mmCIF file with all atom_site columns, C-alpha atoms in Angstrom:
data_model
loop_
_atom_site.group_PDB
_atom_site.id
_atom_site.type_symbol
_atom_site.label_atom_id
_atom_site.label_alt_id
_atom_site.label_comp_id
_atom_site.label_asym_id
_atom_site.label_entity_id
_atom_site.label_seq_id
_atom_site.pdbx_PDB_ins_code
_atom_site.Cartn_x
_atom_site.Cartn_y
_atom_site.Cartn_z
_atom_site.occupancy
_atom_site.B_iso_or_equiv
_atom_site.pdbx_formal_charge
_atom_site.auth_seq_id
_atom_site.auth_comp_id
_atom_site.auth_asym_id
_atom_site.auth_atom_id
_atom_site.pdbx_PDB_model_num
ATOM 1   C CA . PHE A 1 1   ? -7.919  -24.710 5.200   1.00 0.00 ? 1   PHE A CA 1
ATOM 2   C CA . GLY A 1 2   ? -10.624 -21.846 4.587   1.00 0.00 ? 2   GLY A CA 1
ATOM 3   C CA . ASN A 1 3   ? -10.215 -18.261 4.213   1.00 0.00 ? 3   ASN A CA 1
ATOM 4   C CA . ILE A 1 4   ? -10.631 -15.918 7.392   1.00 0.00 ? 4   ILE A CA 1
ATOM 5   C CA . LEU A 1 5   ? -11.139 -12.823 5.014   1.00 0.00 ? 5   LEU A CA 1
ATOM 6   C CA . THR A 1 6   ? -14.064 -14.091 2.806   1.00 0.00 ? 6   THR A CA 1
ATOM 7   C CA . GLY A 1 7   ? -15.321 -16.574 5.839   1.00 0.00 ? 7   GLY A CA 1
ATOM 8   C CA . ASP A 1 8   ? -15.089 -19.388 3.463   1.00 0.00 ? 8   ASP A CA 1
ATOM 9   C CA . PRO A 1 9   ? -15.210 -22.662 6.047   1.00 0.00 ? 9   PRO A CA 1
ATOM 10  C CA . ALA A 1 10  ? -12.372 -25.021 6.271   1.00 0.00 ? 10  ALA A CA 1
ATOM 11  C CA . ALA A 1 11  ? -12.973 -28.755 5.120   1.00 0.00 ? 11  ALA A CA 1
ATOM 12  C CA . ALA A 1 12  ? -13.795 -31.323 7.892   1.00 0.00 ? 12  ALA A CA 1
ATOM 13  C CA . VAL A 1 13  ? -11.003 -32.251 9.997   1.00 0.00 ? 13  VAL A CA 1
ATOM 14  C CA . ARG A 1 14  ? -10.694 -35.583 8.520   1.00 0.00 ? 14  ARG A CA 1
ATOM 15  C CA . TYR A 1 15  ? -9.772  -33.864 5.261   1.00 0.00 ? 15  TYR A CA 1
ATOM 16  C CA . ILE A 1 16  ? -6.839  -31.912 6.662   1.00 0.00 ? 16  ILE A CA 1
ATOM 17  C CA . GLU A 1 17  ? -3.401  -32.689 7.471   1.00 0.00 ? 17  GLU A CA 1
ATOM 18  C CA . ALA A 1 18  ? -1.069  -30.256 9.138   1.00 0.00 ? 18  ALA A CA 1
ATOM 19  C CA . ARG A 1 19  ? 2.485   -30.651 10.303  1.00 0.00 ? 19  ARG A CA 1
ATOM 20  C CA . ILE A 1 20  ? 3.949   -28.710 13.718  1.00 0.00 ? 20  ILE A CA 1
ATOM 21  C CA . LEU A 1 21  ? 6.910   -26.708 12.549  1.00 0.00 ? 21  LEU A CA 1
ATOM 22  C CA . PRO A 1 22  ? 10.030  -26.656 14.526  1.00 0.00 ? 22  PRO A CA 1
ATOM 23  C CA . PHE A 1 23  ? 9.041   -23.241 16.020  1.00 0.00 ? 23  PHE A CA 1
ATOM 24  C CA . ALA A 1 24  ? 6.198   -24.421 17.406  1.00 0.00 ? 24  ALA A CA 1
ATOM 25  C CA . LYS A 1 25  ? 7.581   -27.344 18.930  1.00 0.00 ? 25  LYS A CA 1
ATOM 26  C CA . LYS A 1 26  ? 10.259  -25.564 20.414  1.00 0.00 ? 26  LYS A CA 1
ATOM 27  C CA . VAL A 1 27  ? 8.094   -22.383 21.828  1.00 0.00 ? 27  VAL A CA 1
ATOM 28  C CA . LEU A 1 28  ? 4.543   -23.927 22.327  1.00 0.00 ? 28  LEU A CA 1
ATOM 29  C CA . PHE A 1 29  ? 5.252   -27.139 23.805  1.00 0.00 ? 29  PHE A CA 1
ATOM 30  C CA . SER A 1 30  ? 7.129   -28.155 26.878  1.00 0.00 ? 30  SER A CA 1
ATOM 31  C CA . PRO A 1 31  ? 6.902   -31.828 27.313  1.00 0.00 ? 31  PRO A CA 1
ATOM 32  C CA . GLU A 1 32  ? 9.034   -31.775 30.800  1.00 0.00 ? 32  GLU A CA 1
ATOM 33  C CA . ILE A 1 33  ? 5.886   -30.123 32.393  1.00 0.00 ? 33  ILE A CA 1
ATOM 34  C CA . THR A 1 34  ? 3.348   -31.660 30.339  1.00 0.00 ? 34  THR A CA 1
ATOM 35  C CA . LYS A 1 35  ? 1.026   -34.334 32.002  1.00 0.00 ? 35  LYS A CA 1
ATOM 36  C CA . TYR A 1 36  ? -0.045  -37.331 30.104  1.00 0.00 ? 36  TYR A CA 1
ATOM 37  C CA . ILE A 1 37  ? -3.070  -39.750 30.339  1.00 0.00 ? 37  ILE A CA 1
ATOM 38  C CA . PRO A 1 38  ? -4.406  -42.696 28.795  1.00 0.00 ? 38  PRO A CA 1
ATOM 39  C CA . SER A 1 39  ? -6.334  -42.008 25.757  1.00 0.00 ? 39  SER A CA 1
ATOM 40  C CA . TYR A 1 40  ? -9.868  -43.183 25.494  1.00 0.00 ? 40  TYR A CA 1
ATOM 41  C CA . ASP A 1 41  ? -8.799  -46.748 24.791  1.00 0.00 ? 41  ASP A CA 1
ATOM 42  C CA . GLY A 1 42  ? -5.869  -47.074 26.827  1.00 0.00 ? 42  GLY A CA 1
ATOM 43  C CA . ARG A 1 43  ? -3.478  -47.489 23.823  1.00 0.00 ? 43  ARG A CA 1
ATOM 44  C CA . ASN A 1 44  ? -2.098  -44.235 23.668  1.00 0.00 ? 44  ASN A CA 1
ATOM 45  C CA . GLN A 1 45  ? -1.195  -41.331 25.794  1.00 0.00 ? 45  GLN A CA 1
ATOM 46  C CA . GLU A 1 46  ? -2.852  -37.674 25.619  1.00 0.00 ? 46  GLU A CA 1
ATOM 47  C CA . VAL A 1 47  ? -2.120  -34.387 26.908  1.00 0.00 ? 47  VAL A CA 1
ATOM 48  C CA . GLU A 1 48  ? -4.423  -33.517 30.082  1.00 0.00 ? 48  GLU A CA 1
ATOM 49  C CA . VAL A 1 49  ? -3.493  -29.918 29.749  1.00 0.00 ? 49  VAL A CA 1
ATOM 50  C CA . PHE A 1 50  ? -1.198  -28.445 27.025  1.00 0.00 ? 50  PHE A CA 1
ATOM 51  C CA . ARG A 1 51  ? 1.021   -26.349 28.763  1.00 0.00 ? 51  ARG A CA 1
ATOM 52  C CA . ALA A 1 52  ? 2.664   -23.579 26.349  1.00 0.00 ? 52  ALA A CA 1
ATOM 53  C CA . LYS A 1 53  ? 5.957   -21.497 26.798  1.00 0.00 ? 53  LYS A CA 1
ATOM 54  C CA . LEU A 1 54  ? 3.868   -18.502 25.791  1.00 0.00 ? 54  LEU A CA 1
ATOM 55  C CA . PRO A 1 55  ? 0.455   -17.511 26.592  1.00 0.00 ? 55  PRO A CA 1
ATOM 56  C CA . VAL A 1 56  ? -1.576  -19.014 23.591  1.00 0.00 ? 56  VAL A CA 1
ATOM 57  C CA . ILE A 1 57  ? -4.741  -17.231 24.809  1.00 0.00 ? 57  ILE A CA 1
ATOM 58  C CA . LEU A 1 58  ? -3.396  -13.934 23.988  1.00 0.00 ? 58  LEU A CA 1
ATOM 59  C CA . LEU A 1 59  ? -1.483  -15.118 20.935  1.00 0.00 ? 59  LEU A CA 1
ATOM 60  C CA . LEU A 1 60  ? -4.881  -16.579 19.363  1.00 0.00 ? 60  LEU A CA 1
ATOM 61  C CA . GLY A 1 61  ? -7.586  -14.669 21.463  1.00 0.00 ? 61  GLY A CA 1
ATOM 62  C CA . ALA A 1 62  ? -10.688 -16.168 22.814  1.00 0.00 ? 62  ALA A CA 1
ATOM 63  C CA . ASN A 1 63  ? -14.539 -16.016 22.497  1.00 0.00 ? 63  ASN A CA 1
ATOM 64  C CA . GLY A 1 64  ? -17.108 -17.742 24.255  1.00 0.00 ? 64  GLY A CA 1
ATOM 65  C CA . ILE A 1 65  ? -20.344 -17.381 26.125  1.00 0.00 ? 65  ILE A CA 1
ATOM 66  C CA . SER A 1 66  ? -21.756 -19.554 28.898  1.00 0.00 ? 66  SER A CA 1
ATOM 67  C CA . VAL A 1 67  ? -24.561 -19.032 31.409  1.00 0.00 ? 67  VAL A CA 1
ATOM 68  C CA . THR A 1 68  ? -24.247 -15.462 33.079  1.00 0.00 ? 68  THR A CA 1
ATOM 69  C CA . MET A 1 69  ? -20.596 -15.130 31.663  1.00 0.00 ? 69  MET A CA 1
ATOM 70  C CA . SER A 1 70  ? -18.961 -14.701 28.636  1.00 0.00 ? 70  SER A CA 1
ATOM 71  C CA . THR A 1 71  ? -15.170 -14.295 27.579  1.00 0.00 ? 71  THR A CA 1
ATOM 72  C CA . ARG A 1 72  ? -13.908 -12.211 24.651  1.00 0.00 ? 72  ARG A CA 1
ATOM 73  C CA . ILE A 1 73  ? -9.829  -11.699 24.425  1.00 0.00 ? 73  ILE A CA 1
ATOM 74  C CA . LEU A 1 74  ? -8.192  -10.645 21.173  1.00 0.00 ? 74  LEU A CA 1
ATOM 75  C CA . PRO A 1 75  ? -5.558  -11.643 19.571  1.00 0.00 ? 75  PRO A CA 1
ATOM 76  C CA . HIS A 1 76  ? -1.945  -10.316 19.819  1.00 0.00 ? 76  HIS A CA 1
ATOM 77  C CA . ASN A 1 77  ? 1.338   -10.033 17.883  1.00 0.00 ? 77  ASN A CA 1
ATOM 78  C CA . PRO A 1 78  ? 3.588   -13.071 18.813  1.00 0.00 ? 78  PRO A CA 1
ATOM 79  C CA . ILE A 1 79  ? 6.722   -11.146 18.704  1.00 0.00 ? 79  ILE A CA 1
ATOM 80  C CA . GLU A 1 80  ? 5.155   -8.257  21.001  1.00 0.00 ? 80  GLU A CA 1
ATOM 81  C CA . VAL A 1 81  ? 3.673   -11.083 23.277  1.00 0.00 ? 81  VAL A CA 1
ATOM 82  C CA . ILE A 1 82  ? 7.411   -12.450 23.670  1.00 0.00 ? 82  ILE A CA 1
ATOM 83  C CA . GLU A 1 83  ? 8.934   -8.981  24.227  1.00 0.00 ? 83  GLU A CA 1
ATOM 84  C CA . ALA A 1 84  ? 6.000   -8.704  26.851  1.00 0.00 ? 84  ALA A CA 1
ATOM 85  C CA . VAL A 1 85  ? 7.048   -11.909 28.623  1.00 0.00 ? 85  VAL A CA 1
ATOM 86  C CA . LYS A 1 86  ? 10.552  -11.031 28.784  1.00 0.00 ? 86  LYS A CA 1
ATOM 87  C CA . SER A 1 87  ? 9.720   -7.733  30.458  1.00 0.00 ? 87  SER A CA 1
ATOM 88  C CA . ALA A 1 88  ? 7.295   -9.729  32.964  1.00 0.00 ? 88  ALA A CA 1
ATOM 89  C CA . ILE A 1 89  ? 10.050  -11.953 33.778  1.00 0.00 ? 89  ILE A CA 1
ATOM 90  C CA . LYS A 1 90  ? 12.337  -9.173  34.615  1.00 0.00 ? 90  LYS A CA 1
ATOM 91  C CA . GLY A 1 91  ? 9.559   -7.239  36.497  1.00 0.00 ? 91  GLY A CA 1
ATOM 92  C CA . GLU A 1 92  ? 9.557   -4.459  34.036  1.00 0.00 ? 92  GLU A CA 1
ATOM 93  C CA . LEU A 1 93  ? 6.472   -2.520  32.931  1.00 0.00 ? 93  LEU A CA 1
ATOM 94  C CA . PHE A 1 94  ? 5.477   -3.116  29.301  1.00 0.00 ? 94  PHE A CA 1
ATOM 95  C CA . THR A 1 95  ? 2.359   -2.017  26.982  1.00 0.00 ? 95  THR A CA 1
ATOM 96  C CA . LEU A 1 96  ? 0.605   -4.752  24.906  1.00 0.00 ? 96  LEU A CA 1
ATOM 97  C CA . TYR A 1 97  ? -1.993  -4.049  22.395  1.00 0.00 ? 97  TYR A CA 1
ATOM 98  C CA . PRO A 1 98  ? -3.895  -6.177  20.047  1.00 0.00 ? 98  PRO A CA 1
ATOM 99  C CA . ASP A 1 99  ? -2.876  -7.017  16.617  1.00 0.00 ? 99  ASP A CA 1
ATOM 100 C CA . PHE A 1 100 ? -5.110  -8.494  13.775  1.00 0.00 ? 100 PHE A CA 1
ATOM 101 C CA . GLN A 1 101 ? -4.475  -10.846 10.950  1.00 0.00 ? 101 GLN A CA 1
ATOM 102 C CA . THR A 1 102 ? -6.840  -9.138  8.860   1.00 0.00 ? 102 THR A CA 1
ATOM 103 C CA . GLY A 1 103 ? -5.021  -5.775  9.531   1.00 0.00 ? 103 GLY A CA 1
ATOM 104 C CA . GLY A 1 104 ? -7.220  -2.782  9.859   1.00 0.00 ? 104 GLY A CA 1
ATOM 105 C CA . ILE A 1 105 ? -6.773  0.581   11.772  1.00 0.00 ? 105 ILE A CA 1
ATOM 106 C CA . VAL A 1 106 ? -7.602  0.071   15.796  1.00 0.00 ? 106 VAL A CA 1
ATOM 107 C CA . ASP A 1 107 ? -8.145  2.819   18.269  1.00 0.00 ? 107 ASP A CA 1
ATOM 108 C CA . VAL A 1 108 ? -6.850  1.337   21.573  1.00 0.00 ? 108 VAL A CA 1
ATOM 109 C CA . SER A 1 109 ? -7.748  4.528   23.670  1.00 0.00 ? 109 SER A CA 1
ATOM 110 C CA . GLU A 1 110 ? -10.431 2.627   25.765  1.00 0.00 ? 110 GLU A CA 1
ATOM 111 C CA . TYR A 1 111 ? -8.764  -0.702  25.803  1.00 0.00 ? 111 TYR A CA 1
ATOM 112 C CA . ASN A 1 112 ? -7.695  -0.816  29.510  1.00 0.00 ? 112 ASN A CA 1
ATOM 113 C CA . ASP A 1 113 ? -5.617  -3.929  29.556  1.00 0.00 ? 113 ASP A CA 1
ATOM 114 C CA . GLY A 1 114 ? -8.127  -5.987  27.626  1.00 0.00 ? 114 GLY A CA 1
ATOM 115 C CA . LYS A 1 115 ? -10.980 -5.038  30.018  1.00 0.00 ? 115 LYS A CA 1
ATOM 116 C CA . GLY A 1 116 ? -12.471 -2.098  27.749  1.00 0.00 ? 116 GLY A CA 1
ATOM 117 C CA . LYS A 1 117 ? -13.170 -1.981  24.231  1.00 0.00 ? 117 LYS A CA 1
ATOM 118 C CA . VAL A 1 118 ? -11.492 -1.479  21.039  1.00 0.00 ? 118 VAL A CA 1
ATOM 119 C CA . THR A 1 119 ? -12.657 0.329   17.928  1.00 0.00 ? 119 THR A CA 1
ATOM 120 C CA . ILE A 1 120 ? -11.550 -0.938  14.115  1.00 0.00 ? 120 ILE A CA 1
ATOM 121 C CA . ARG A 1 121 ? -11.644 0.636   11.127  1.00 0.00 ? 121 ARG A CA 1
ATOM 122 C CA . SER A 1 122 ? -11.256 -0.867  7.479   1.00 0.00 ? 122 SER A CA 1
ATOM 123 C CA . LYS A 1 123 ? -8.261  0.555   5.894   1.00 0.00 ? 123 LYS A CA 1
ATOM 124 C CA . VAL A 1 124 ? -9.408  2.294   2.692   1.00 0.00 ? 124 VAL A CA 1
ATOM 125 C CA . THR A 1 125 ? -7.491  4.028   -0.244  1.00 0.00 ? 125 THR A CA 1
ATOM 126 C CA . VAL A 1 126 ? -9.250  6.992   -1.783  1.00 0.00 ? 126 VAL A CA 1
ATOM 127 C CA . ASP A 1 127 ? -9.028  7.289   -5.313  1.00 0.00 ? 127 ASP A CA 1
ATOM 128 C CA . GLU A 1 128 ? -10.636 10.818  -6.100  1.00 0.00 ? 128 GLU A CA 1
ATOM 129 C CA . LYS A 1 129 ? -9.571  10.874  -10.031 1.00 0.00 ? 129 LYS A CA 1
ATOM 130 C CA . GLY A 1 130 ? -11.213 7.534   -10.457 1.00 0.00 ? 130 GLY A CA 1
ATOM 131 C CA . GLY A 1 131 ? -14.386 8.125   -8.269  1.00 0.00 ? 131 GLY A CA 1
ATOM 132 C CA . ARG A 1 132 ? -13.437 4.934   -6.240  1.00 0.00 ? 132 ARG A CA 1
ATOM 133 C CA . LEU A 1 133 ? -13.053 3.783   -2.584  1.00 0.00 ? 133 LEU A CA 1
ATOM 134 C CA . VAL A 1 134 ? -10.883 0.461   -2.347  1.00 0.00 ? 134 VAL A CA 1
ATOM 135 C CA . ILE A 1 135 ? -11.432 -1.370  1.048   1.00 0.00 ? 135 ILE A CA 1
ATOM 136 C CA . GLU A 1 136 ? -7.689  -3.322  1.373   1.00 0.00 ? 136 GLU A CA 1
ATOM 137 C CA . GLU A 1 137 ? -8.301  -4.171  5.042   1.00 0.00 ? 137 GLU A CA 1
ATOM 138 C CA . VAL A 1 138 ? -11.554 -5.396  7.189   1.00 0.00 ? 138 VAL A CA 1
ATOM 139 C CA . PRO A 1 139 ? -12.200 -5.051  10.867  1.00 0.00 ? 139 PRO A CA 1
ATOM 140 C CA . PHE A 1 140 ? -11.213 -8.212  13.046  1.00 0.00 ? 140 PHE A CA 1
ATOM 141 C CA . GLY A 1 141 ? -14.143 -10.540 13.037  1.00 0.00 ? 141 GLY A CA 1
ATOM 142 C CA . ILE A 1 142 ? -16.120 -9.260  9.682   1.00 0.00 ? 142 ILE A CA 1
ATOM 143 C CA . THR A 1 143 ? -15.958 -11.107 6.598   1.00 0.00 ? 143 THR A CA 1
ATOM 144 C CA . THR A 1 144 ? -15.701 -9.651  3.148   1.00 0.00 ? 144 THR A CA 1
ATOM 145 C CA . ASP A 1 145 ? -18.817 -11.202 2.510   1.00 0.00 ? 145 ASP A CA 1
ATOM 146 C CA . GLU A 1 146 ? -20.650 -9.734  5.545   1.00 0.00 ? 146 GLU A CA 1
ATOM 147 C CA . LEU A 1 147 ? -19.181 -6.249  4.688   1.00 0.00 ? 147 LEU A CA 1
ATOM 148 C CA . ILE A 1 148 ? -20.343 -6.041  1.243   1.00 0.00 ? 148 ILE A CA 1
ATOM 149 C CA . ALA A 1 149 ? -23.862 -7.200  2.064   1.00 0.00 ? 149 ALA A CA 1
ATOM 150 C CA . ASP A 1 150 ? -23.807 -4.566  4.867   1.00 0.00 ? 150 ASP A CA 1
ATOM 151 C CA . ILE A 1 151 ? -22.723 -1.617  2.315   1.00 0.00 ? 151 ILE A CA 1
ATOM 152 C CA . ASP A 1 152 ? -25.082 -3.024  -0.314  1.00 0.00 ? 152 ASP A CA 1
ATOM 153 C CA . ARG A 1 153 ? -27.948 -2.551  2.213   1.00 0.00 ? 153 ARG A CA 1
ATOM 154 C CA . ASN A 1 154 ? -26.793 0.753   3.193   1.00 0.00 ? 154 ASN A CA 1
ATOM 155 C CA . VAL A 1 155 ? -26.511 1.906   -0.312  1.00 0.00 ? 155 VAL A CA 1
ATOM 156 C CA . ARG A 1 156 ? -30.250 0.887   -1.149  1.00 0.00 ? 156 ARG A CA 1
ATOM 157 C CA . LEU A 1 157 ? -31.246 2.882   1.990   1.00 0.00 ? 157 LEU A CA 1
ATOM 158 C CA . GLY A 1 158 ? -29.640 5.799   0.320   1.00 0.00 ? 158 GLY A CA 1
ATOM 159 C CA . LYS A 1 159 ? -27.227 6.432   3.066   1.00 0.00 ? 159 LYS A CA 1
ATOM 160 C CA . ILE A 1 160 ? -24.057 5.703   0.770   1.00 0.00 ? 160 ILE A CA 1
ATOM 161 C CA . LYS A 1 161 ? -23.844 7.184   -3.065  1.00 0.00 ? 161 LYS A CA 1
ATOM 162 C CA . ILE A 1 162 ? -22.238 4.099   -4.706  1.00 0.00 ? 162 ILE A CA 1
ATOM 163 C CA . SER A 1 163 ? -23.051 2.441   -7.992  1.00 0.00 ? 163 SER A CA 1
ATOM 164 C CA . ASN A 1 164 ? -21.262 -0.547  -8.106  1.00 0.00 ? 164 ASN A CA 1
ATOM 165 C CA . ILE A 1 165 ? -19.139 -3.020  -5.842  1.00 0.00 ? 165 ILE A CA 1
ATOM 166 C CA . ASN A 1 166 ? -16.444 -5.490  -7.038  1.00 0.00 ? 166 ASN A CA 1
ATOM 167 C CA . ASP A 1 167 ? -14.817 -7.806  -4.843  1.00 0.00 ? 167 ASP A CA 1
ATOM 168 C CA . PHE A 1 168 ? -11.517 -8.677  -5.690  1.00 0.00 ? 168 PHE A CA 1
ATOM 169 C CA . THR A 1 169 ? -10.237 -10.203 -2.663  1.00 0.00 ? 169 THR A CA 1
ATOM 170 C CA . SER A 1 170 ? -8.104  -13.572 -2.745  1.00 0.00 ? 170 SER A CA 1
ATOM 171 C CA . HIS A 1 171 ? -5.188  -13.535 -0.353  1.00 0.00 ? 171 HIS A CA 1
ATOM 172 C CA . SER A 1 172 ? -5.791  -9.976  0.859   1.00 0.00 ? 172 SER A CA 1
ATOM 173 C CA . ALA A 1 173 ? -8.997  -8.013  0.988   1.00 0.00 ? 173 ALA A CA 1
ATOM 174 C CA . ASN A 1 174 ? -9.590  -5.892  -1.994  1.00 0.00 ? 174 ASN A CA 1
ATOM 175 C CA . ILE A 1 175 ? -13.261 -4.385  -2.287  1.00 0.00 ? 175 ILE A CA 1
ATOM 176 C CA . GLU A 1 176 ? -13.700 -1.582  -4.796  1.00 0.00 ? 176 GLU A CA 1
ATOM 177 C CA . LEU A 1 177 ? -16.595 0.684   -4.469  1.00 0.00 ? 177 LEU A CA 1
ATOM 178 C CA . VAL A 1 178 ? -17.408 2.874   -7.435  1.00 0.00 ? 178 VAL A CA 1
ATOM 179 C CA . LEU A 1 179 ? -19.015 5.783   -6.859  1.00 0.00 ? 179 LEU A CA 1
ATOM 180 C CA . SER A 1 180 ? -21.994 7.599   -8.128  1.00 0.00 ? 180 SER A CA 1
ATOM 181 C CA . ARG A 1 181 ? -21.659 10.232  -10.425 1.00 0.00 ? 181 ARG A CA 1
ATOM 182 C CA . GLY A 1 182 ? -20.924 13.678  -8.341  1.00 0.00 ? 182 GLY A CA 1
ATOM 183 C CA . ALA A 1 183 ? -20.242 11.937  -5.107  1.00 0.00 ? 183 ALA A CA 1
ATOM 184 C CA . ASP A 1 184 ? -17.623 13.452  -3.024  1.00 0.00 ? 184 ASP A CA 1
ATOM 185 C CA . PRO A 1 185 ? -15.046 10.675  -2.066  1.00 0.00 ? 185 PRO A CA 1
ATOM 186 C CA . ASN A 1 186 ? -13.989 11.628  1.123   1.00 0.00 ? 186 ASN A CA 1
ATOM 187 C CA . GLN A 1 187 ? -17.800 12.534  2.191   1.00 0.00 ? 187 GLN A CA 1
ATOM 188 C CA . GLU A 1 188 ? -18.867 8.918   1.294   1.00 0.00 ? 188 GLU A CA 1
ATOM 189 C CA . LEU A 1 189 ? -15.820 7.596   3.199   1.00 0.00 ? 189 LEU A CA 1
ATOM 190 C CA . LYS A 1 190 ? -17.015 9.313   6.419   1.00 0.00 ? 190 LYS A CA 1
ATOM 191 C CA . SER A 1 191 ? -20.552 7.771   5.642   1.00 0.00 ? 191 SER A CA 1
ATOM 192 C CA . LEU A 1 192 ? -18.845 4.368   4.989   1.00 0.00 ? 192 LEU A CA 1
ATOM 193 C CA . TYR A 1 193 ? -17.319 4.343   8.312   1.00 0.00 ? 193 TYR A CA 1
ATOM 194 C CA . ALA A 1 194 ? -20.628 5.784   10.111  1.00 0.00 ? 194 ALA A CA 1
ATOM 195 C CA . TYR A 1 195 ? -23.165 3.247   8.638   1.00 0.00 ? 195 TYR A CA 1
ATOM 196 C CA . THR A 1 196 ? -21.277 -0.032  7.927   1.00 0.00 ? 196 THR A CA 1
ATOM 197 C CA . LYS A 1 197 ? -19.250 -2.700  9.455   1.00 0.00 ? 197 LYS A CA 1
ATOM 198 C CA . ALA A 1 198 ? -16.428 -0.753  7.777   1.00 0.00 ? 198 ALA A CA 1
ATOM 199 C CA . GLU A 1 199 ? -15.908 0.472   11.378  1.00 0.00 ? 199 GLU A CA 1
ATOM 200 C CA . THR A 1 200 ? -16.823 -1.847  14.577  1.00 0.00 ? 200 THR A CA 1
ATOM 201 C CA . SER A 1 201 ? -16.566 -1.701  18.174  1.00 0.00 ? 201 SER A CA 1
ATOM 202 C CA . ILE A 1 202 ? -15.646 -4.608  20.271  1.00 0.00 ? 202 ILE A CA 1
ATOM 203 C CA . SER A 1 203 ? -16.439 -5.026  23.874  1.00 0.00 ? 203 SER A CA 1
ATOM 204 C CA . LEU A 1 204 ? -13.797 -6.854  26.056  1.00 0.00 ? 204 LEU A CA 1
ATOM 205 C CA . SER A 1 205 ? -14.320 -9.467  28.798  1.00 0.00 ? 205 SER A CA 1
ATOM 206 C CA . PRO A 1 206 ? -10.992 -11.275 29.688  1.00 0.00 ? 206 PRO A CA 1
ATOM 207 C CA . ILE A 1 207 ? -12.609 -14.190 31.791  1.00 0.00 ? 207 ILE A CA 1
ATOM 208 C CA . VAL A 1 208 ? -10.469 -17.270 32.017  1.00 0.00 ? 208 VAL A CA 1
ATOM 209 C CA . ILE A 1 209 ? -10.856 -20.290 34.232  1.00 0.00 ? 209 ILE A CA 1
ATOM 210 C CA . ASP A 1 210 ? -8.096  -20.188 37.138  1.00 0.00 ? 210 ASP A CA 1
ATOM 211 C CA . ASN A 1 211 ? -8.090  -23.049 39.654  1.00 0.00 ? 211 ASN A CA 1
ATOM 212 C CA . ASN A 1 212 ? -11.365 -24.561 38.312  1.00 0.00 ? 212 ASN A CA 1
ATOM 213 C CA . ARG A 1 213 ? -13.305 -21.114 38.736  1.00 0.00 ? 213 ARG A CA 1
ATOM 214 C CA . PRO A 1 214 ? -14.003 -18.266 36.446  1.00 0.00 ? 214 PRO A CA 1
ATOM 215 C CA . ARG A 1 215 ? -11.673 -15.121 36.991  1.00 0.00 ? 215 ARG A CA 1
ATOM 216 C CA . GLU A 1 216 ? -11.490 -11.716 35.127  1.00 0.00 ? 216 GLU A CA 1
ATOM 217 C CA . MET A 1 217 ? -7.588  -11.202 34.376  1.00 0.00 ? 217 MET A CA 1
#
């Protein structure tokens, strides 16, 4: 199934079998309002439009580009989306911010209901005694391989004082940055955020197709 942290791709679809959990069938599938059409050979029925009970586009996010337009919608926490839907049904005000499977620390001061931008930082532990920085979470959309390559490039440019990089990533991110002798860990942390993809900004464009027309929502 691949690894979203390292960027390792999943196997081809023909090698993967997935089963829909009861929760997904109950929450993300509404057969009573779903229209079916004949499949390409007419032997089966297929869904014309997948109508879910929750806004999947907010759960999973979306990223695409076309002529003169593009869309970028970030993923959100499922529980928070459910609570927001409940508030919307009741006509109550609510606040909803992005949430990322890869973790990180997000600044949403310019989020603007999905029409602005967010800044995401890696979560880094500073080990002053050991002279290390340990990256435990990475920004959304950045793989550990990309981040390591970017850090290595900035080390060679002399922007960050690091003597060694060790990647222990498996089910969670774990990148050890061994600092050069005499380097100040807190200063190198600032340089890490300033010069590398350990901090990244994402501009948003919540464009969807509404009644066969693109619309910012």
